Amino acid sequence: VSSPRRSPRHQKRQNASEDQVLDMREVFNTFDINKTGYIEPFELKVALRAMGFNVTKADVREIIANLRGVSVEAIEQGEDMIRSSNENNSQNNDTYVDVAINFEEFKDIIEIQLGNKNEEDEIKRAFDLLDVKHRGKIGLEELKAIMKMLNEENSMSELALKRMIKMFDKDNDGEISFDEYRAIIKSTDE
């Protein structure tokens, strides 16, 4: 899912191939049920899932908020306006944030998601290399083994390795989980 701290033009993206753009167009047209040239947030969620991205309603709201440069709360209000206009057939445009997505925005979203997915895959592969015992955690013993493999076992004391773990260990279990590792990597990206 896209990062809430970066505007869409500053996020990592993977430019889509011609075939991918054709696939995107087909998926977009499938979910543009009313043939208006726009899809609503619920349709966007289903379309993203159809393209292999496991997104939640909250993720979709965050994606649209990033795209529009507004808060998630503004997106929720926009969704409420759509629901109430569908029920009442009237629309108050004073505070309405357009939450519908056109094809170009959909393409941008997919390219950002592809970039994020590739980045996530790279982070996972790196974590798996460090998780030498395949436990889903990196502990002191793994760090020692890695240092030994790199012929650096004398470059950091056991105390320094423990401090490094403690610095990034958010759940205080004495080890670095994948989520904690991802947070470390993402914080160095910004």
XYZ file of C-alpha atoms in Angstrom:
190
model
C 0.000 0.000 0.000
C 1.208 3.443 -0.738
C 2.941 5.459 1.961
C 0.844 8.185 3.596
C 3.859 10.487 3.890
C 4.659 10.831 0.206
C 2.701 12.488 -2.561
C 1.949 10.206 -5.536
C 4.597 11.840 -7.731
C 7.301 11.173 -5.095
C 6.428 7.558 -4.460
C 8.352 4.694 -5.960
C 6.569 3.496 -9.033
C 7.050 0.923 -11.707
C 6.146 2.171 -15.161
C 3.636 -0.215 -16.671
C 4.289 -2.055 -19.915
C 1.828 -1.739 -22.808
C 0.344 -5.129 -21.896
C -0.069 -4.062 -18.277
C -1.807 -0.837 -19.359
C -4.187 -2.884 -21.521
C -4.887 -5.154 -18.535
C -5.463 -2.095 -16.351
C -7.890 -0.662 -18.891
C -9.801 -3.952 -19.021
C -10.023 -4.168 -15.225
C -11.009 -0.486 -14.957
C -13.730 -0.866 -17.592
C -15.033 -3.994 -15.854
C -15.477 -2.104 -12.581
C -16.767 1.095 -14.188
C -20.215 -0.425 -13.930
C -22.131 2.734 -14.891
C -19.676 3.486 -17.746
C -19.040 7.007 -16.410
C -15.257 6.880 -16.810
C -14.893 6.745 -13.013
C -14.840 4.080 -10.327
C -15.882 4.591 -6.721
C -13.743 3.556 -3.698
C -15.494 0.191 -3.251
C -14.981 -0.599 -6.930
C -11.342 0.506 -6.639
C -10.819 -1.918 -3.757
C -12.242 -4.814 -5.758
C -10.279 -3.784 -8.875
C -7.012 -3.629 -6.916
C -7.713 -7.032 -5.425
C -8.466 -8.386 -8.903
C -5.006 -7.176 -9.926
C -3.367 -9.037 -7.042
C -3.051 -6.320 -4.395
C -4.378 -7.270 -0.979
C -5.923 -3.962 0.094
C -8.460 -3.080 2.745
C -11.095 -0.361 2.792
C -8.730 1.694 4.974
C -5.898 1.200 2.449
C -8.115 2.453 -0.377
C -9.110 5.512 1.631
C -5.430 6.241 2.301
C -4.559 5.791 -1.387
C -7.296 8.212 -2.478
C -6.376 10.677 0.290
C -2.757 10.658 -0.954
C -3.937 11.158 -4.523
C -6.195 14.084 -3.569
C -3.806 15.561 -0.996
C -6.466 15.458 1.720
C -7.042 13.619 4.985
C -8.556 10.163 5.213
C -11.445 11.810 7.108
C -12.199 13.959 4.038
C -12.358 10.799 1.931
C -14.749 9.211 4.438
C -16.949 12.313 4.193
C -16.845 12.066 0.394
C -17.968 8.447 0.622
C -20.780 9.490 2.964
C -21.862 12.110 0.411
C -22.004 9.444 -2.304
C -24.124 7.177 -0.085
C -26.474 9.995 0.919
C -26.791 11.288 -2.656
C -27.637 7.771 -3.802
C -30.292 7.546 -1.099
C -31.671 11.100 -1.372
C -30.867 11.912 -5.014
C -29.456 15.248 -3.850
C -25.916 16.433 -3.350
C -24.399 19.147 -1.173
C -21.115 20.086 -2.870
C -19.901 22.531 -0.192
C -17.527 20.087 1.533
C -17.549 17.263 -0.982
C -14.208 15.647 -1.860
C -14.371 13.794 -5.145
C -13.489 10.207 -4.304
C -14.174 8.748 -7.754
C -11.068 7.707 -9.708
C -10.600 8.091 -13.466
C -8.437 5.767 -15.573
C -5.270 7.921 -15.464
C -5.483 8.048 -11.665
C -6.148 4.294 -11.594
C -3.033 3.724 -13.736
C -0.975 5.933 -11.379
C -2.272 4.000 -8.370
C -1.379 0.650 -9.970
C 2.122 1.828 -10.914
C 2.705 2.987 -7.340
C 1.352 -0.298 -5.984
C 3.634 -2.228 -8.367
C 6.596 -0.172 -7.138
C 5.629 -0.814 -3.519
C 5.095 -4.519 -4.180
C 8.543 -4.858 -5.749
C 10.103 -2.949 -2.848
C 8.259 -5.198 -0.387
C 9.566 -8.301 -2.202
C 13.132 -6.973 -1.968
C 12.741 -6.238 1.746
C 11.338 -9.737 2.338
C 14.212 -11.399 0.439
C 16.780 -9.425 2.463
C 15.030 -10.332 5.724
C 14.946 -14.008 4.731
C 18.711 -13.939 4.127
C 19.242 -12.545 7.624
C 16.721 -14.923 9.206
C 19.161 -17.836 8.945
C 17.105 -20.083 11.260
C 13.890 -19.348 9.298
C 11.925 -18.443 12.429
C 10.520 -15.162 11.154
C 12.740 -13.256 13.597
C 16.305 -12.032 13.746
C 17.886 -12.451 17.144
C 21.304 -12.117 18.695
C 22.442 -15.550 17.463
C 21.473 -14.708 13.874
C 23.351 -11.402 14.043
C 26.424 -13.167 15.409
C 26.231 -15.779 12.620
C 25.876 -13.064 9.982
C 28.843 -11.149 11.383
C 30.884 -14.368 11.331
C 29.893 -15.090 7.699
C 31.037 -11.568 6.796
C 34.305 -12.088 8.711
C 33.271 -9.178 10.925
C 32.687 -11.084 14.165
C 35.216 -8.920 15.987
C 33.927 -5.596 14.669
C 30.960 -5.360 17.079
C 30.736 -6.596 20.643
C 27.830 -8.723 21.812
C 26.685 -5.743 23.881
C 26.640 -3.527 20.747
C 24.595 -6.163 18.884
C 22.148 -6.366 21.805
C 21.808 -2.582 21.836
C 21.144 -2.582 18.097
C 18.362 -5.128 18.556
C 16.908 -3.202 21.488
C 16.871 0.025 19.475
C 14.595 -1.472 16.792
C 12.684 -4.072 18.836
C 9.280 -2.394 19.181
C 7.489 -5.325 20.830
C 10.353 -5.906 23.314
C 10.702 -9.617 22.616
C 14.481 -9.359 22.178
C 14.323 -10.030 18.431
C 13.580 -8.188 15.204
C 10.407 -9.327 13.426
C 9.781 -8.779 9.720
C 7.502 -5.806 10.472
C 10.204 -4.229 12.658
C 12.822 -4.906 9.968
C 10.571 -3.354 7.294
C 10.139 -0.254 9.476
C 13.935 0.039 9.788
C 14.406 -0.201 6.020
C 11.538 2.187 5.225
C 12.842 4.761 7.736
C 16.216 4.786 5.978
C 14.453 5.292 2.592
C 12.885 8.632 3.557
